[in-house]
């Protein structure tokens, strides 16, 4: 894994803190890593920072992940109202969020990316954390959150549980990519 710079982690935290309302998005046909990362970041923003966050995925979450999204409000459209930040998780670019891609690109707000796939579309985002050497976006998000002052070992339970979901599913129960 590439080292996470203190400057980038500080900028990540600043972007989250300065956003009254964050739109968390992930790819269509979401898997455990996509849903886990989205839920983890949402709960970190809401519980740790006291800000608002909403999740949008262009289509419904598969039945195999119903247990993970129970009690979560996940929209299949961009929710109404103003957002101050877009956080793209487990996408290399907004195209993986089709049919929401054009609307997301058009939103005039800062955009950040956390992803573990090859060839991220860095031009679409203001801050990019991308490392194809990690097992999952949830693992990369864990390392980012760990770097943030005061959060290491002190993540909200819903954040930690969701990160474990993503790491477990993207590694086939830790059988590969670890």
PDB file of N, CA and C in Angstrom, residues 84-177:
ATOM      1  N   UNK A  84     -22.740  20.048  -0.308  1.00  0.00           N
ATOM      2  CA  UNK A  84     -21.499  20.822  -0.270  1.00  0.00           C
ATOM      3  C   UNK A  84     -20.292  20.010  -0.722  1.00  0.00           C
ATOM      4  N   UNK A  85     -20.479  18.689  -0.874  1.00  0.00           N
ATOM      5  CA  UNK A  85     -19.375  17.794  -1.215  1.00  0.00           C
ATOM      6  C   UNK A  85     -19.952  16.518  -1.797  1.00  0.00           C
ATOM      7  N   UNK A  86     -19.240  15.954  -2.778  1.00  0.00           N
ATOM      8  CA  UNK A  86     -19.556  14.617  -3.284  1.00  0.00           C
ATOM      9  C   UNK A  86     -18.366  13.731  -2.952  1.00  0.00           C
ATOM     10  N   UNK A  87     -18.654  12.584  -2.344  1.00  0.00           N
ATOM     11  CA  UNK A  87     -17.624  11.589  -2.041  1.00  0.00           C
ATOM     12  C   UNK A  87     -17.908  10.354  -2.875  1.00  0.00           C
ATOM     13  N   UNK A  88     -17.055  10.080  -3.845  1.00  0.00           N
ATOM     14  CA  UNK A  88     -17.189   8.897  -4.695  1.00  0.00           C
ATOM     15  C   UNK A  88     -16.362   7.770  -4.119  1.00  0.00           C
ATOM     16  N   UNK A  89     -17.011   6.638  -3.883  1.00  0.00           N
ATOM     17  CA  UNK A  89     -16.343   5.496  -3.256  1.00  0.00           C
ATOM     18  C   UNK A  89     -16.468   4.254  -4.135  1.00  0.00           C
ATOM     19  N   UNK A  90     -15.362   3.566  -4.324  1.00  0.00           N
ATOM     20  CA  UNK A  90     -15.295   2.319  -5.095  1.00  0.00           C
ATOM     21  C   UNK A  90     -15.679   2.538  -6.551  1.00  0.00           C
ATOM     22  N   UNK A  91     -15.402   3.724  -7.046  1.00  0.00           N
ATOM     23  CA  UNK A  91     -15.605   4.043  -8.461  1.00  0.00           C
ATOM     24  C   UNK A  91     -14.288   4.611  -8.972  1.00  0.00           C
ATOM     25  N   UNK A  92     -13.946   4.316 -10.190  1.00  0.00           N
ATOM     26  CA  UNK A  92     -12.754   4.940 -10.756  1.00  0.00           C
ATOM     27  C   UNK A  92     -13.109   6.282 -11.390  1.00  0.00           C
ATOM     28  N   UNK A  93     -14.400   6.471 -11.639  1.00  0.00           N
ATOM     29  CA  UNK A  93     -14.912   7.708 -12.199  1.00  0.00           C
ATOM     30  C   UNK A  93     -16.424   7.683 -12.137  1.00  0.00           C
ATOM     31  N   UNK A  94     -17.049   8.819 -12.396  1.00  0.00           N
ATOM     32  CA  UNK A  94     -18.502   8.913 -12.287  1.00  0.00           C
ATOM     33  C   UNK A  94     -19.239   8.022 -13.275  1.00  0.00           C
ATOM     34  N   UNK A  95     -18.589   7.620 -14.350  1.00  0.00           N
ATOM     35  CA  UNK A  95     -19.246   6.752 -15.330  1.00  0.00           C
ATOM     36  C   UNK A  95     -19.763   5.469 -14.675  1.00  0.00           C
ATOM     37  N   UNK A  96     -19.105   5.010 -13.627  1.00  0.00           N
ATOM     38  CA  UNK A  96     -19.549   3.794 -12.925  1.00  0.00           C
ATOM     39  C   UNK A  96     -20.819   4.041 -12.111  1.00  0.00           C
ATOM     40  N   UNK A  97     -21.268   5.299 -12.043  1.00  0.00           N
ATOM     41  CA  UNK A  97     -22.498   5.655 -11.324  1.00  0.00           C
ATOM     42  C   UNK A  97     -23.661   5.876 -12.273  1.00  0.00           C
ATOM     43  N   UNK A  98     -23.493   5.490 -13.548  1.00  0.00           N
ATOM     44  CA  UNK A  98     -24.563   5.706 -14.529  1.00  0.00           C
ATOM     45  C   UNK A  98     -25.848   5.087 -13.989  1.00  0.00           C
ATOM     46  N   UNK A  99     -26.962   5.755 -14.160  1.00  0.00           N
ATOM     47  CA  UNK A  99     -27.262   6.943 -14.944  1.00  0.00           C
ATOM     48  C   UNK A  99     -27.147   8.266 -14.188  1.00  0.00           C
ATOM     49  N   UNK A 100     -26.533   8.267 -13.023  1.00  0.00           N
ATOM     50  CA  UNK A 100     -26.377   9.503 -12.251  1.00  0.00           C
ATOM     51  C   UNK A 100     -25.134  10.296 -12.652  1.00  0.00           C
ATOM     52  N   UNK A 101     -24.307   9.722 -13.516  1.00  0.00           N
ATOM     53  CA  UNK A 101     -22.980  10.274 -13.817  1.00  0.00           C
ATOM     54  C   UNK A 101     -22.999  11.737 -14.254  1.00  0.00           C
ATOM     55  N   UNK A 102     -23.821  12.086 -15.230  1.00  0.00           N
ATOM     56  CA  UNK A 102     -23.818  13.461 -15.751  1.00  0.00           C
ATOM     57  C   UNK A 102     -24.252  14.462 -14.696  1.00  0.00           C
ATOM     58  N   UNK A 103     -25.254  14.115 -13.915  1.00  0.00           N
ATOM     59  CA  UNK A 103     -25.721  15.017 -12.855  1.00  0.00           C
ATOM     60  C   UNK A 103     -24.635  15.210 -11.800  1.00  0.00           C
ATOM     61  N   UNK A 104     -23.897  14.145 -11.478  1.00  0.00           N
ATOM     62  CA  UNK A 104     -22.816  14.255 -10.491  1.00  0.00           C
ATOM     63  C   UNK A 104     -21.689  15.139 -11.027  1.00  0.00           C
ATOM     64  N   UNK A 105     -21.316  14.946 -12.275  1.00  0.00           N
ATOM     65  CA  UNK A 105     -20.265  15.772 -12.887  1.00  0.00           C
ATOM     66  C   UNK A 105     -20.674  17.244 -12.909  1.00  0.00           C
ATOM     67  N   UNK A 106     -21.958  17.501 -13.129  1.00  0.00           N
ATOM     68  CA  UNK A 106     -22.449  18.877 -13.272  1.00  0.00           C
ATOM     69  C   UNK A 106     -22.558  19.615 -11.941  1.00  0.00           C
ATOM     70  N   UNK A 107     -22.581  18.912 -10.851  1.00  0.00           N
ATOM     71  CA  UNK A 107     -22.709  19.577  -9.551  1.00  0.00           C
ATOM     72  C   UNK A 107     -21.443  20.367  -9.260  1.00  0.00           C
ATOM     73  N   UNK A 108     -21.599  21.635  -8.982  1.00  0.00           N
ATOM     74  CA  UNK A 108     -20.469  22.534  -8.758  1.00  0.00           C
ATOM     75  C   UNK A 108     -20.089  22.554  -7.285  1.00  0.00           C
ATOM     76  N   UNK A 109     -19.557  21.435  -6.828  1.00  0.00           N
ATOM     77  CA  UNK A 109     -19.101  21.289  -5.443  1.00  0.00           C
ATOM     78  C   UNK A 109     -17.790  20.505  -5.469  1.00  0.00           C
ATOM     79  N   UNK A 110     -16.996  20.595  -4.403  1.00  0.00           N
ATOM     80  CA  UNK A 110     -15.791  19.768  -4.354  1.00  0.00           C
ATOM     81  C   UNK A 110     -16.162  18.284  -4.413  1.00  0.00           C
ATOM     82  N   UNK A 111     -15.261  17.502  -5.013  1.00  0.00           N
ATOM     83  CA  UNK A 111     -15.485  16.071  -5.175  1.00  0.00           C
ATOM     84  C   UNK A 111     -14.227  15.320  -4.732  1.00  0.00           C
ATOM     85  N   UNK A 112     -14.442  14.254  -3.952  1.00  0.00           N
ATOM     86  CA  UNK A 112     -13.300  13.432  -3.557  1.00  0.00           C
ATOM     87  C   UNK A 112     -13.552  11.990  -3.944  1.00  0.00           C
ATOM     88  N   UNK A 113     -12.474  11.256  -4.131  1.00  0.00           N
ATOM     89  CA  UNK A 113     -12.532   9.862  -4.558  1.00  0.00           C
ATOM     90  C   UNK A 113     -11.686   9.008  -3.635  1.00  0.00           C
ATOM     91  N   UNK A 114     -12.254   7.865  -3.230  1.00  0.00           N
ATOM     92  CA  UNK A 114     -11.507   6.810  -2.539  1.00  0.00           C
ATOM     93  C   UNK A 114     -11.805   5.540  -3.318  1.00  0.00           C
ATOM     94  N   UNK A 115     -10.761   4.905  -3.876  1.00  0.00           N
ATOM     95  CA  UNK A 115     -10.969   3.775  -4.780  1.00  0.00           C
ATOM     96  C   UNK A 115      -9.734   2.879  -4.830  1.00  0.00           C
ATOM     97  N   UNK A 116      -9.950   1.631  -5.212  1.00  0.00           N
ATOM     98  CA  UNK A 116      -8.829   0.702  -5.322  1.00  0.00           C
ATOM     99  C   UNK A 116      -8.705   0.107  -6.723  1.00  0.00           C
ATOM    100  N   UNK A 117      -9.356   0.686  -7.703  1.00  0.00           N
ATOM    101  CA  UNK A 117      -9.285   0.185  -9.072  1.00  0.00           C
ATOM    102  C   UNK A 117      -8.198   0.908  -9.870  1.00  0.00           C
ATOM    103  N   UNK A 118      -7.821   0.306 -10.985  1.00  0.00           N
ATOM    104  CA  UNK A 118      -6.816   0.910 -11.858  1.00  0.00           C
ATOM    105  C   UNK A 118      -7.393   2.119 -12.590  1.00  0.00           C
ATOM    106  N   UNK A 119      -6.537   3.025 -12.950  1.00  0.00           N
ATOM    107  CA  UNK A 119      -6.850   4.157 -13.832  1.00  0.00           C
ATOM    108  C   UNK A 119      -8.001   5.049 -13.364  1.00  0.00           C
ATOM    109  N   UNK A 120      -7.877   5.654 -12.191  1.00  0.00           N
ATOM    110  CA  UNK A 120      -8.936   6.555 -11.743  1.00  0.00           C
ATOM    111  C   UNK A 120      -9.007   7.794 -12.650  1.00  0.00           C
ATOM    112  N   UNK A 121     -10.193   8.334 -12.783  1.00  0.00           N
ATOM    113  CA  UNK A 121     -10.418   9.563 -13.558  1.00  0.00           C
ATOM    114  C   UNK A 121     -10.107  10.756 -12.665  1.00  0.00           C
ATOM    115  N   UNK A 122      -8.835  11.026 -12.452  1.00  0.00           N
ATOM    116  CA  UNK A 122      -8.431  12.052 -11.494  1.00  0.00           C
ATOM    117  C   UNK A 122      -8.953  13.441 -11.850  1.00  0.00           C
ATOM    118  N   UNK A 123      -9.210  13.697 -13.125  1.00  0.00           N
ATOM    119  CA  UNK A 123      -9.712  14.996 -13.545  1.00  0.00           C
ATOM    120  C   UNK A 123     -11.124  15.293 -13.061  1.00  0.00           C
ATOM    121  N   UNK A 124     -11.852  14.278 -12.641  1.00  0.00           N
ATOM    122  CA  UNK A 124     -13.222  14.486 -12.163  1.00  0.00           C
ATOM    123  C   UNK A 124     -13.277  14.846 -10.678  1.00  0.00           C
ATOM    124  N   UNK A 125     -12.147  14.760  -9.985  1.00  0.00           N
ATOM    125  CA  UNK A 125     -12.148  14.910  -8.537  1.00  0.00           C
ATOM    126  C   UNK A 125     -11.112  15.937  -8.084  1.00  0.00           C
ATOM    127  N   UNK A 126     -11.391  16.554  -6.939  1.00  0.00           N
ATOM    128  CA  UNK A 126     -10.482  17.532  -6.356  1.00  0.00           C
ATOM    129  C   UNK A 126      -9.442  16.880  -5.458  1.00  0.00           C
ATOM    130  N   UNK A 127      -9.765  15.731  -4.903  1.00  0.00           N
ATOM    131  CA  UNK A 127      -8.838  14.978  -4.048  1.00  0.00           C
ATOM    132  C   UNK A 127      -9.053  13.505  -4.330  1.00  0.00           C
ATOM    133  N   UNK A 128      -7.966  12.789  -4.616  1.00  0.00           N
ATOM    134  CA  UNK A 128      -8.051  11.381  -4.990  1.00  0.00           C
ATOM    135  C   UNK A 128      -7.156  10.541  -4.087  1.00  0.00           C
ATOM    136  N   UNK A 129      -7.758   9.504  -3.524  1.00  0.00           N
ATOM    137  CA  UNK A 129      -7.020   8.444  -2.850  1.00  0.00           C
ATOM    138  C   UNK A 129      -7.282   7.195  -3.671  1.00  0.00           C
ATOM    139  N   UNK A 130      -6.267   6.706  -4.351  1.00  0.00           N
ATOM    140  CA  UNK A 130      -6.430   5.538  -5.204  1.00  0.00           C
ATOM    141  C   UNK A 130      -5.208   4.649  -5.043  1.00  0.00           C
ATOM    142  N   UNK A 131      -5.454   3.385  -4.738  1.00  0.00           N
ATOM    143  CA  UNK A 131      -4.360   2.444  -4.559  1.00  0.00           C
ATOM    144  C   UNK A 131      -4.846   1.054  -4.938  1.00  0.00           C
ATOM    145  N   UNK A 132      -4.406   0.567  -6.086  1.00  0.00           N
ATOM    146  CA  UNK A 132      -4.831  -0.759  -6.540  1.00  0.00           C
ATOM    147  C   UNK A 132      -4.106  -1.870  -5.781  1.00  0.00           C
ATOM    148  N   UNK A 133      -3.196  -1.506  -4.900  1.00  0.00           N
ATOM    149  CA  UNK A 133      -2.474  -2.498  -4.109  1.00  0.00           C
ATOM    150  C   UNK A 133      -3.187  -2.899  -2.828  1.00  0.00           C
ATOM    151  N   UNK A 134      -4.341  -2.303  -2.538  1.00  0.00           N
ATOM    152  CA  UNK A 134      -5.094  -2.695  -1.346  1.00  0.00           C
ATOM    153  C   UNK A 134      -6.235  -3.615  -1.770  1.00  0.00           C
ATOM    154  N   UNK A 135      -6.759  -4.353  -0.818  1.00  0.00           N
ATOM    155  CA  UNK A 135      -7.768  -5.372  -1.114  1.00  0.00           C
ATOM    156  C   UNK A 135      -9.112  -4.810  -1.508  1.00  0.00           C
ATOM    157  N   UNK A 136      -9.425  -3.622  -1.039  1.00  0.00           N
ATOM    158  CA  UNK A 136     -10.774  -3.089  -1.196  1.00  0.00           C
ATOM    159  C   UNK A 136     -10.769  -1.591  -0.934  1.00  0.00           C
ATOM    160  N   UNK A 137     -11.825  -0.938  -1.372  1.00  0.00           N
ATOM    161  CA  UNK A 137     -11.989   0.471  -1.032  1.00  0.00           C
ATOM    162  C   UNK A 137     -12.158   0.617   0.471  1.00  0.00           C
ATOM    163  N   UNK A 138     -12.840  -0.341   1.092  1.00  0.00           N
ATOM    164  CA  UNK A 138     -13.014  -0.278   2.553  1.00  0.00           C
ATOM    165  C   UNK A 138     -11.672  -0.336   3.282  1.00  0.00           C
ATOM    166  N   UNK A 139     -10.747  -1.141   2.793  1.00  0.00           N
ATOM    167  CA  UNK A 139      -9.426  -1.171   3.435  1.00  0.00           C
ATOM    168  C   UNK A 139      -8.744   0.183   3.282  1.00  0.00           C
ATOM    169  N   UNK A 140      -8.778   0.768   2.087  1.00  0.00           N
ATOM    170  CA  UNK A 140      -8.159   2.073   1.867  1.00  0.00           C
ATOM    171  C   UNK A 140      -8.820   3.136   2.734  1.00  0.00           C
ATOM    172  N   UNK A 141     -10.142   3.117   2.818  1.00  0.00           N
ATOM    173  CA  UNK A 141     -10.847   4.074   3.664  1.00  0.00           C
ATOM    174  C   UNK A 141     -10.456   3.893   5.128  1.00  0.00           C
ATOM    175  N   UNK A 142     -10.287   2.656   5.568  1.00  0.00           N
ATOM    176  CA  UNK A 142      -9.827   2.412   6.939  1.00  0.00           C
ATOM    177  C   UNK A 142      -8.487   3.100   7.190  1.00  0.00           C
ATOM    178  N   UNK A 143      -7.534   2.924   6.277  1.00  0.00           N
ATOM    179  CA  UNK A 143      -6.208   3.521   6.466  1.00  0.00           C
ATOM    180  C   UNK A 143      -6.288   5.048   6.463  1.00  0.00           C
ATOM    181  N   UNK A 144      -7.154   5.609   5.640  1.00  0.00           N
ATOM    182  CA  UNK A 144      -7.328   7.067   5.629  1.00  0.00           C
ATOM    183  C   UNK A 144      -7.887   7.537   6.966  1.00  0.00           C
ATOM    184  N   UNK A 145      -8.953   6.895   7.427  1.00  0.00           N
ATOM    185  CA  UNK A 145      -9.573   7.285   8.694  1.00  0.00           C
ATOM    186  C   UNK A 145      -8.607   7.094   9.862  1.00  0.00           C
ATOM    187  N   UNK A 146      -7.785   6.073   9.772  1.00  0.00           N
ATOM    188  CA  UNK A 146      -6.790   5.826  10.826  1.00  0.00           C
ATOM    189  C   UNK A 146      -5.770   6.965  10.912  1.00  0.00           C
ATOM    190  N   UNK A 147      -5.468   7.550   9.762  1.00  0.00           N
ATOM    191  CA  UNK A 147      -4.511   8.659   9.717  1.00  0.00           C
ATOM    192  C   UNK A 147      -5.057   9.935  10.353  1.00  0.00           C
ATOM    193  N   UNK A 148      -6.365  10.053  10.392  1.00  0.00           N
ATOM    194  CA  UNK A 148      -6.967  11.276  10.912  1.00  0.00           C
ATOM    195  C   UNK A 148      -6.771  11.352  12.418  1.00  0.00           C
ATOM    196  N   UNK A 149      -6.298  12.468  12.857  1.00  0.00           N
ATOM    197  CA  UNK A 149      -6.040  12.665  14.282  1.00  0.00           C
ATOM    198  C   UNK A 149      -7.311  12.410  15.092  1.00  0.00           C
ATOM    199  N   UNK A 150      -7.180  11.591  16.112  1.00  0.00           N
ATOM    200  CA  UNK A 150      -8.282  11.342  17.023  1.00  0.00           C
ATOM    201  C   UNK A 150      -9.240  10.252  16.600  1.00  0.00           C
ATOM    202  N   UNK A 151      -9.087   9.670  15.392  1.00  0.00           N
ATOM    203  CA  UNK A 151     -10.056   8.652  15.002  1.00  0.00           C
ATOM    204  C   UNK A 151      -9.509   7.238  15.058  1.00  0.00           C
ATOM    205  N   UNK A 152      -8.219   7.072  15.153  1.00  0.00           N
ATOM    206  CA  UNK A 152      -7.648   5.731  15.163  1.00  0.00           C
ATOM    207  C   UNK A 152      -8.156   4.958  16.374  1.00  0.00           C
ATOM    208  N   UNK A 153      -8.744   3.806  16.129  1.00  0.00           N
ATOM    209  CA  UNK A 153      -9.250   2.987  17.210  1.00  0.00           C
ATOM    210  C   UNK A 153     -10.506   3.538  17.844  1.00  0.00           C
ATOM    211  N   UNK A 154     -11.031   4.613  17.298  1.00  0.00           N
ATOM    212  CA  UNK A 154     -12.186   5.267  17.881  1.00  0.00           C
ATOM    213  C   UNK A 154     -13.248   5.529  16.809  1.00  0.00           C
ATOM    214  N   UNK A 155     -13.390   4.596  15.891  1.00  0.00           N
ATOM    215  CA  UNK A 155     -14.377   4.756  14.837  1.00  0.00           C
ATOM    216  C   UNK A 155     -15.758   4.399  15.371  1.00  0.00           C
ATOM    217  N   UNK A 156     -16.804   5.056  14.874  1.00  0.00           N
ATOM    218  CA  UNK A 156     -18.149   4.637  15.245  1.00  0.00           C
ATOM    219  C   UNK A 156     -18.355   3.159  14.887  1.00  0.00           C
ATOM    220  N   UNK A 157     -19.125   2.442  15.690  1.00  0.00           N
ATOM    221  CA  UNK A 157     -19.340   1.013  15.463  1.00  0.00           C
ATOM    222  C   UNK A 157     -19.896   0.752  14.068  1.00  0.00           C
ATOM    223  N   UNK A 158     -20.857   1.568  13.631  1.00  0.00           N
ATOM    224  CA  UNK A 158     -21.439   1.374  12.298  1.00  0.00           C
ATOM    225  C   UNK A 158     -20.382   1.546  11.208  1.00  0.00           C
ATOM    226  N   UNK A 159     -19.427   2.429  11.415  1.00  0.00           N
ATOM    227  CA  UNK A 159     -18.336   2.609  10.455  1.00  0.00           C
ATOM    228  C   UNK A 159     -17.454   1.370  10.424  1.00  0.00           C
ATOM    229  N   UNK A 160     -17.036   0.899  11.591  1.00  0.00           N
ATOM    230  CA  UNK A 160     -16.161  -0.278  11.664  1.00  0.00           C
ATOM    231  C   UNK A 160     -16.848  -1.510  11.079  1.00  0.00           C
ATOM    232  N   UNK A 161     -18.122  -1.721  11.406  1.00  0.00           N
ATOM    233  CA  UNK A 161     -18.859  -2.871  10.876  1.00  0.00           C
ATOM    234  C   UNK A 161     -18.941  -2.816   9.354  1.00  0.00           C
ATOM    235  N   UNK A 162     -19.237  -1.647   8.806  1.00  0.00           N
ATOM    236  CA  UNK A 162     -19.364  -1.497   7.356  1.00  0.00           C
ATOM    237  C   UNK A 162     -18.017  -1.686   6.657  1.00  0.00           C
ATOM    238  N   UNK A 163     -16.933  -1.211   7.267  1.00  0.00           N
ATOM    239  CA  UNK A 163     -15.606  -1.431   6.689  1.00  0.00           C
ATOM    240  C   UNK A 163     -15.275  -2.918   6.647  1.00  0.00           C
ATOM    241  N   UNK A 164     -15.637  -3.636   7.706  1.00  0.00           N
ATOM    242  CA  UNK A 164     -15.392  -5.081   7.737  1.00  0.00           C
ATOM    243  C   UNK A 164     -16.196  -5.792   6.654  1.00  0.00           C
ATOM    244  N   UNK A 165     -17.434  -5.353   6.424  1.00  0.00           N
ATOM    245  CA  UNK A 165     -18.252  -5.930   5.356  1.00  0.00           C
ATOM    246  C   UNK A 165     -17.525  -5.842   4.024  1.00  0.00           C
ATOM    247  N   UNK A 166     -17.049  -4.655   3.690  1.00  0.00           N
ATOM    248  CA  UNK A 166     -16.382  -4.456   2.404  1.00  0.00           C
ATOM    249  C   UNK A 166     -15.096  -5.236   2.274  1.00  0.00           C
ATOM    250  N   UNK A 167     -14.304  -5.260   3.330  1.00  0.00           N
ATOM    251  CA  UNK A 167     -13.045  -6.016   3.267  1.00  0.00           C
ATOM    252  C   UNK A 167     -13.317  -7.511   3.157  1.00  0.00           C
ATOM    253  N   UNK A 168     -14.312  -7.988   3.872  1.00  0.00           N
ATOM    254  CA  UNK A 168     -14.639  -9.415   3.843  1.00  0.00           C
ATOM    255  C   UNK A 168     -15.141  -9.842   2.468  1.00  0.00           C
ATOM    256  N   UNK A 169     -16.048  -9.068   1.898  1.00  0.00           N
ATOM    257  CA  UNK A 169     -16.625  -9.474   0.610  1.00  0.00           C
ATOM    258  C   UNK A 169     -15.646  -9.311  -0.543  1.00  0.00           C
ATOM    259  N   UNK A 170     -14.821  -8.274  -0.537  1.00  0.00           N
ATOM    260  CA  UNK A 170     -13.892  -8.071  -1.659  1.00  0.00           C
ATOM    261  C   UNK A 170     -12.676  -8.996  -1.595  1.00  0.00           C
ATOM    262  N   UNK A 171     -12.492  -9.681  -0.497  1.00  0.00           N
ATOM    263  CA  UNK A 171     -11.372 -10.617  -0.379  1.00  0.00           C
ATOM    264  C   UNK A 171     -11.836 -12.072  -0.340  1.00  0.00           C
ATOM    265  N   UNK A 172     -13.141 -12.298  -0.594  1.00  0.00           N
ATOM    266  CA  UNK A 172     -13.685 -13.656  -0.529  1.00  0.00           C
ATOM    267  C   UNK A 172     -13.381 -14.261   0.844  1.00  0.00           C
ATOM    268  N   UNK A 173     -13.832 -13.535   1.881  1.00  0.00           N
ATOM    269  CA  UNK A 173     -13.616 -13.947   3.276  1.00  0.00           C
ATOM    270  C   UNK A 173     -12.123 -14.067   3.619  1.00  0.00           C
ATOM    271  N   UNK A 174     -11.342 -13.132   3.115  1.00  0.00           N
ATOM    272  CA  UNK A 174      -9.902 -13.041   3.350  1.00  0.00           C
ATOM    273  C   UNK A 174      -9.112 -14.196   2.720  1.00  0.00           C
ATOM    274  N   UNK A 175      -9.679 -14.843   1.719  1.00  0.00           N
ATOM    275  CA  UNK A 175      -8.989 -15.916   1.038  1.00  0.00           C
ATOM    276  C   UNK A 175      -8.054 -15.411  -0.051  1.00  0.00           C
ATOM    277  N   UNK A 176      -8.289 -14.182  -0.534  1.00  0.00           N
ATOM    278  CA  UNK A 176      -7.420 -13.626  -1.580  1.00  0.00           C
ATOM    279  C   UNK A 176      -7.289 -12.114  -1.402  1.00  0.00           C
ATOM    280  N   UNK A 177      -6.355 -11.534  -2.101  1.00  0.00           N
ATOM    281  CA  UNK A 177      -6.132 -10.077  -2.124  1.00  0.00           C
ATOM    282  C   UNK A 177      -5.810  -9.491  -0.756  1.00  0.00           C
TER     283      UNK A 177
END
